[in-house]
Short mmCIF file of C-alpha atoms and ligand atoms in Angstrom, two decimals:
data_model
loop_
_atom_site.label_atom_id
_atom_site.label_comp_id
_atom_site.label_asym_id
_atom_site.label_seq_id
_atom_site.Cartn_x
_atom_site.Cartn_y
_atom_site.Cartn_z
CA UNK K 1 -76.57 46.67 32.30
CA UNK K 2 -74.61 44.95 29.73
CA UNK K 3 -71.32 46.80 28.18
CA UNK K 4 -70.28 46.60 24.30
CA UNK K 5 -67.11 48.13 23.37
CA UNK K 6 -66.53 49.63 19.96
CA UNK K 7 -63.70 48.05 19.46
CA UNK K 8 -64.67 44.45 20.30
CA UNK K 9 -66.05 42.59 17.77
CA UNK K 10 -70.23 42.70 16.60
CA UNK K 11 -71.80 40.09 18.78
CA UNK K 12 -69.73 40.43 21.73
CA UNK K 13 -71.35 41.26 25.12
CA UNK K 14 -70.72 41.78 28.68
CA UNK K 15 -73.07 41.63 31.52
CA UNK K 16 -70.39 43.27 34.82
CA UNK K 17 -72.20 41.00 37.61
CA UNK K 18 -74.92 39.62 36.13
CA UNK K 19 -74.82 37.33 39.11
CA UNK K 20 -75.09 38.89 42.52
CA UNK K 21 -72.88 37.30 45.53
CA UNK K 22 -75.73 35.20 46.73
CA UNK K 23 -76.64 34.07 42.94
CA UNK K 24 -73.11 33.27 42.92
CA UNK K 25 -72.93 31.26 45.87
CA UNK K 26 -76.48 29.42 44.72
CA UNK K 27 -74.54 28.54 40.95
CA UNK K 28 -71.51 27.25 43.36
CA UNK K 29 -74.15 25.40 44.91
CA UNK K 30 -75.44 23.56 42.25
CA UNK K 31 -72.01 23.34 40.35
CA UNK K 32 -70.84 20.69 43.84
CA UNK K 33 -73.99 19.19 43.41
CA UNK K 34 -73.22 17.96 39.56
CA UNK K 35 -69.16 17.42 40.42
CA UNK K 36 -70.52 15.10 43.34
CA UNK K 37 -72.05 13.00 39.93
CA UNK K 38 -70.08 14.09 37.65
CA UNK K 39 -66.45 14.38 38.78
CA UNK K 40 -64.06 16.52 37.14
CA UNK K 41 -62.10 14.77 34.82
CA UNK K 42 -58.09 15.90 33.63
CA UNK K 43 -58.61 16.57 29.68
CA UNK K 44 -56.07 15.97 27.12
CA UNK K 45 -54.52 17.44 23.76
CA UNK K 46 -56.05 15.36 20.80
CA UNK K 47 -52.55 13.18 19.18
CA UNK K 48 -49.86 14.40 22.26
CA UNK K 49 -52.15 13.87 25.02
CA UNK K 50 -50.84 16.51 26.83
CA UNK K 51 -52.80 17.67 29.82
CA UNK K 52 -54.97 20.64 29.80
CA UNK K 53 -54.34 23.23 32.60
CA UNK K 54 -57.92 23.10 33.89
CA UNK K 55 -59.74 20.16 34.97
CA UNK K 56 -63.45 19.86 33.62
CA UNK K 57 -66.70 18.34 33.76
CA UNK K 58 -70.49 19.46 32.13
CA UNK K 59 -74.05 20.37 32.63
CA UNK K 60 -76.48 19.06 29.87
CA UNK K 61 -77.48 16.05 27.33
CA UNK K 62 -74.32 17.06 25.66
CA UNK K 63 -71.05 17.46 27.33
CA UNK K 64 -67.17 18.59 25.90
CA UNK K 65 -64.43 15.91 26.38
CA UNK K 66 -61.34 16.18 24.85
CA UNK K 67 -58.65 13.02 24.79
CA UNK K 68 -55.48 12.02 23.22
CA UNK K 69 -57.27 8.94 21.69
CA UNK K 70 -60.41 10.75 19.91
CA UNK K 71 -59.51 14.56 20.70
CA UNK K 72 -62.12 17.11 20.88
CA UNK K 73 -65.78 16.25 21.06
CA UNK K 74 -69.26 16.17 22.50
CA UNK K 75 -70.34 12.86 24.68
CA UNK K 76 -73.41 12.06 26.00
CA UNK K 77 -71.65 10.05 28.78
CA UNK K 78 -69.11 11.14 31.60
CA UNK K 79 -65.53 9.71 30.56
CA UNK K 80 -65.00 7.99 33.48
CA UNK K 81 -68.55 6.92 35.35
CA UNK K 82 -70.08 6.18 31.93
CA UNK K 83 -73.37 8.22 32.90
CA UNK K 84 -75.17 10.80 31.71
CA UNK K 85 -73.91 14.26 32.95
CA UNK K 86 -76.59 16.48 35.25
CA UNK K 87 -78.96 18.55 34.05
CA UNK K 88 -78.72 22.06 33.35
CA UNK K 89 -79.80 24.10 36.41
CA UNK K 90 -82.77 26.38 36.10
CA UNK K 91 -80.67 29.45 36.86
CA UNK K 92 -78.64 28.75 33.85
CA UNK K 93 -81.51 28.14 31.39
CA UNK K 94 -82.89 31.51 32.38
CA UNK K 95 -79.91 32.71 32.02
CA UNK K 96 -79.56 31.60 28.19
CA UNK K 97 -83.02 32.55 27.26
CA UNK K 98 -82.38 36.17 28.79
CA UNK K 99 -78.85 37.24 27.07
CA UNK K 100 -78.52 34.47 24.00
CA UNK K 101 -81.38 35.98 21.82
CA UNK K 102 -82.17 32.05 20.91
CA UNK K 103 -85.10 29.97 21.44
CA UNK K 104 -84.10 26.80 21.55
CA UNK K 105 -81.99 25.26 24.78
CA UNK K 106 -78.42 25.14 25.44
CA UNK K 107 -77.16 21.63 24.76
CA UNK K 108 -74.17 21.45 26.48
CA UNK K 109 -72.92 23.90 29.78
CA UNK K 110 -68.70 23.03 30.41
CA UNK K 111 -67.56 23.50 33.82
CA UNK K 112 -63.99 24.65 33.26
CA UNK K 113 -62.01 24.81 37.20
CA UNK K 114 -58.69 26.64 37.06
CA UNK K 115 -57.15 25.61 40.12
CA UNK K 116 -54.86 27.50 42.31
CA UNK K 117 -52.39 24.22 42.61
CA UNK K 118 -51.93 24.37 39.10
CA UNK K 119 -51.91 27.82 38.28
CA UNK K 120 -54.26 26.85 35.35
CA UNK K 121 -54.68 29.19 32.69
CA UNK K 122 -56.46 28.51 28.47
CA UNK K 123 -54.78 29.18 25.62
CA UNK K 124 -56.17 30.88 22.34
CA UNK K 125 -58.81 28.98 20.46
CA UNK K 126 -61.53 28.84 19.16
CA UNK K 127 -64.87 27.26 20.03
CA UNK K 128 -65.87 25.69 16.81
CA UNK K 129 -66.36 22.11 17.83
CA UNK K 130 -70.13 22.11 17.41
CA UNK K 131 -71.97 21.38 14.59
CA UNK K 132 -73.76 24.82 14.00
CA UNK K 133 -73.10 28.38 14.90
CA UNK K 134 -76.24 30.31 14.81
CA UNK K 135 -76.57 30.37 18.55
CA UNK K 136 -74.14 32.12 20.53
CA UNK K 137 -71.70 30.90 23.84
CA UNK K 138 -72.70 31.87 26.77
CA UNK K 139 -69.93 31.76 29.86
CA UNK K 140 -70.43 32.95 33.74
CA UNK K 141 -67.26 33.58 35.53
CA UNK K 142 -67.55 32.52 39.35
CA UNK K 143 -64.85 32.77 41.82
CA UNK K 144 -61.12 34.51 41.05
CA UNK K 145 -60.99 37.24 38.53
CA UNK K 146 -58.91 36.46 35.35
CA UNK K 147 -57.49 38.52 32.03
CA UNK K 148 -60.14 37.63 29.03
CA UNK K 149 -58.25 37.82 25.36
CA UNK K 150 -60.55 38.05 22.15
CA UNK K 151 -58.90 38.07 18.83
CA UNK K 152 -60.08 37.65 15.18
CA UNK K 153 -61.27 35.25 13.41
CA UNK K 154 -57.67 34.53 11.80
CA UNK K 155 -55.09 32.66 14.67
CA UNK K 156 -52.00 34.91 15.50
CA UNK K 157 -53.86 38.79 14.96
CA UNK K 158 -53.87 41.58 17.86
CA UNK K 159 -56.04 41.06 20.97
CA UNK K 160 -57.93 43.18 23.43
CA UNK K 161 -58.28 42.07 27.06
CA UNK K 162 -61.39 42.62 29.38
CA UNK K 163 -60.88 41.66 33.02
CA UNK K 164 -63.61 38.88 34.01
CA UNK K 165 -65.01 38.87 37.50
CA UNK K 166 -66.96 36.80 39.41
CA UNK K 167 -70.93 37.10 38.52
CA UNK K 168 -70.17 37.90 35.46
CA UNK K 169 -71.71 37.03 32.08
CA UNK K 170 -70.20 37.24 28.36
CA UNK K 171 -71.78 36.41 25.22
CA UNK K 172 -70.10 35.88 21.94
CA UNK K 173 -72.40 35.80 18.87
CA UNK K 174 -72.75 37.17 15.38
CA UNK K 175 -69.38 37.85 14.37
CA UNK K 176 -68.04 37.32 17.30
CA UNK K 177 -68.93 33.68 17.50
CA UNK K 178 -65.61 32.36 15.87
CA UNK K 179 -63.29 34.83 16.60
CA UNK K 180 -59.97 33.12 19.14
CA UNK K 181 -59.60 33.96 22.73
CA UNK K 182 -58.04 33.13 25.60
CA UNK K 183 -57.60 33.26 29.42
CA UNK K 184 -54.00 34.95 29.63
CA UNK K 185 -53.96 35.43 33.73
CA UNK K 186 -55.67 34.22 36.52
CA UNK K 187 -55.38 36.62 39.92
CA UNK K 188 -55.82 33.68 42.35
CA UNK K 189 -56.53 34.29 46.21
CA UNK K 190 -58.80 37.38 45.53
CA UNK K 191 -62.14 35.30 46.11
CA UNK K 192 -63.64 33.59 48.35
CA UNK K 193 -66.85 31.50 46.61
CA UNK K 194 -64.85 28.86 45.14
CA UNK K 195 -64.76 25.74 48.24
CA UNK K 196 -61.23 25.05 47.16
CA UNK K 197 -60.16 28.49 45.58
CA UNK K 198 -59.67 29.30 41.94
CA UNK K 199 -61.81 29.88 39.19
CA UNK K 200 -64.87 28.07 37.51
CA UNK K 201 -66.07 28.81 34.35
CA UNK K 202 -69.33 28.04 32.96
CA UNK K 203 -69.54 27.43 29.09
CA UNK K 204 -73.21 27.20 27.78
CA UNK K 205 -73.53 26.18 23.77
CA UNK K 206 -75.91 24.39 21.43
CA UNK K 207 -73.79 21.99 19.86
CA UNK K 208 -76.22 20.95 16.79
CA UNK K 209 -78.78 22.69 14.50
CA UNK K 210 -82.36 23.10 15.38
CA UNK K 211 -84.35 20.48 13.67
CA UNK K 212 -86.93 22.03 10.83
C1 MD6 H 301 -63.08 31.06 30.39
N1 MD6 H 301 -63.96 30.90 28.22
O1 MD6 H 301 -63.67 32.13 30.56
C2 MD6 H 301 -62.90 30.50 29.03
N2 MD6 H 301 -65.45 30.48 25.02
O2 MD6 H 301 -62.58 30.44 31.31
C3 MD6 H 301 -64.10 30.52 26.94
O3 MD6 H 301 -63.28 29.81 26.39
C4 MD6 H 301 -65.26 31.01 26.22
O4 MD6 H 301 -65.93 32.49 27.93
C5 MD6 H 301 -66.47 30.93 24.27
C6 MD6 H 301 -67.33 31.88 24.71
C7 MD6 H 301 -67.17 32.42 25.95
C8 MD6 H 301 -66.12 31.99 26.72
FE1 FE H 302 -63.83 29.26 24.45
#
């Protein structure tokens, strides 16, 4: 059953628990599988190099890297191993296909770990770092629960907040697509899944347009 509130804007939708517990410990499953190639790596701020609360890594031909050197962008290569990040797991794909209303494959899937030891949290922004936004973003929550923000499509406007728990799926198209958000509070120590506690979040996108 997925849940669209009046108030939130067109193209925003939640799936409560799209993922049962065992789906959830399966996408945990093949999340350790991809950090075991693909380490998390510590992003930083484009210009200050400041570090970002939550560690990272990706899923897909195209991955998110942010650094103080060449700031926000998509890499075909892991920062720090210099290989190609793993492939998107089938569980995910389906996933995409079912909710995004698109045809054509996610590109890149960010694994975003807030960590307990760092109290991570993400501030408002906006995902606008790919080339083309016809296709939506698709995120699963896994692991902690945490306090979702979604703005407007201008920085600084009034928010609304829907709690995120683990299992569950959001997708922000149409309108919805550029509008700024944020992950204001994390409640860590209420789950279980994650191996070392926290939260992971999983960030499907396209990142370019599909070829004519
Ligand atoms: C998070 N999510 O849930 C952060 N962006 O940890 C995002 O920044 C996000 O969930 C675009 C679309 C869906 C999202
Ligand atoms: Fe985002």
């Amino acid at each position: 059953m997925s849940l669209i509130s009046p108030n939130f804007p067109i193209g925003f939708v939640h799936y409560p628990e799209f993922f049962n517990y065992e789906e959830q410990k399966e996408l945990i499953t093949q999340v350790k599988l991809a950090i075991a190639e693909a380490p998390f790596f510590q992003p930083t701020m484009p210009r200050t190099g400041h570090p970002l609360s939550v560690v990272m890594s990706n899923f897909g031909p195209l991955g998110w890297v942010t650094d103080k050197q060449n700031g926000y962008r998509y890499e075909r290569l892991h920062p720090q191993t210099g290989r190609a990040w793993p492939t998107i797991p089938a569980t995910l794909e389906r996933l995409w296909f079912a909710v995004s209303g698109f045809m054509h494959p996610p590109e890149a899937t960010l694994i975003n770990w807030y960590r307990p030891e760092t109290k991570s949290k993400m501030g408002m922004h906006v995902d606008n770092d790919e080339n083309n936004f016809n296709a939506p973003v698709v995120s699963v929550s896994l692991g902690d629960p945490a306090i979702f923000r979604i703005g407007g499509l201008k920085r600084g406007g009034p928010t609304l907040p829907l709690k995120l728990c683990s299992g569950d799926v959001i997708v922000m198209g149409g309108e919805s697509r550029l509008c700024h958000h944020a992950i204001t509070k994390v409640f860590y120590g209420e789950s279980d899944l994650v191996p070392k506690g926290g939260r992971i979040n999983l960030t499907m996108r396209r990142v370019n347009a599909v070829e004519a």
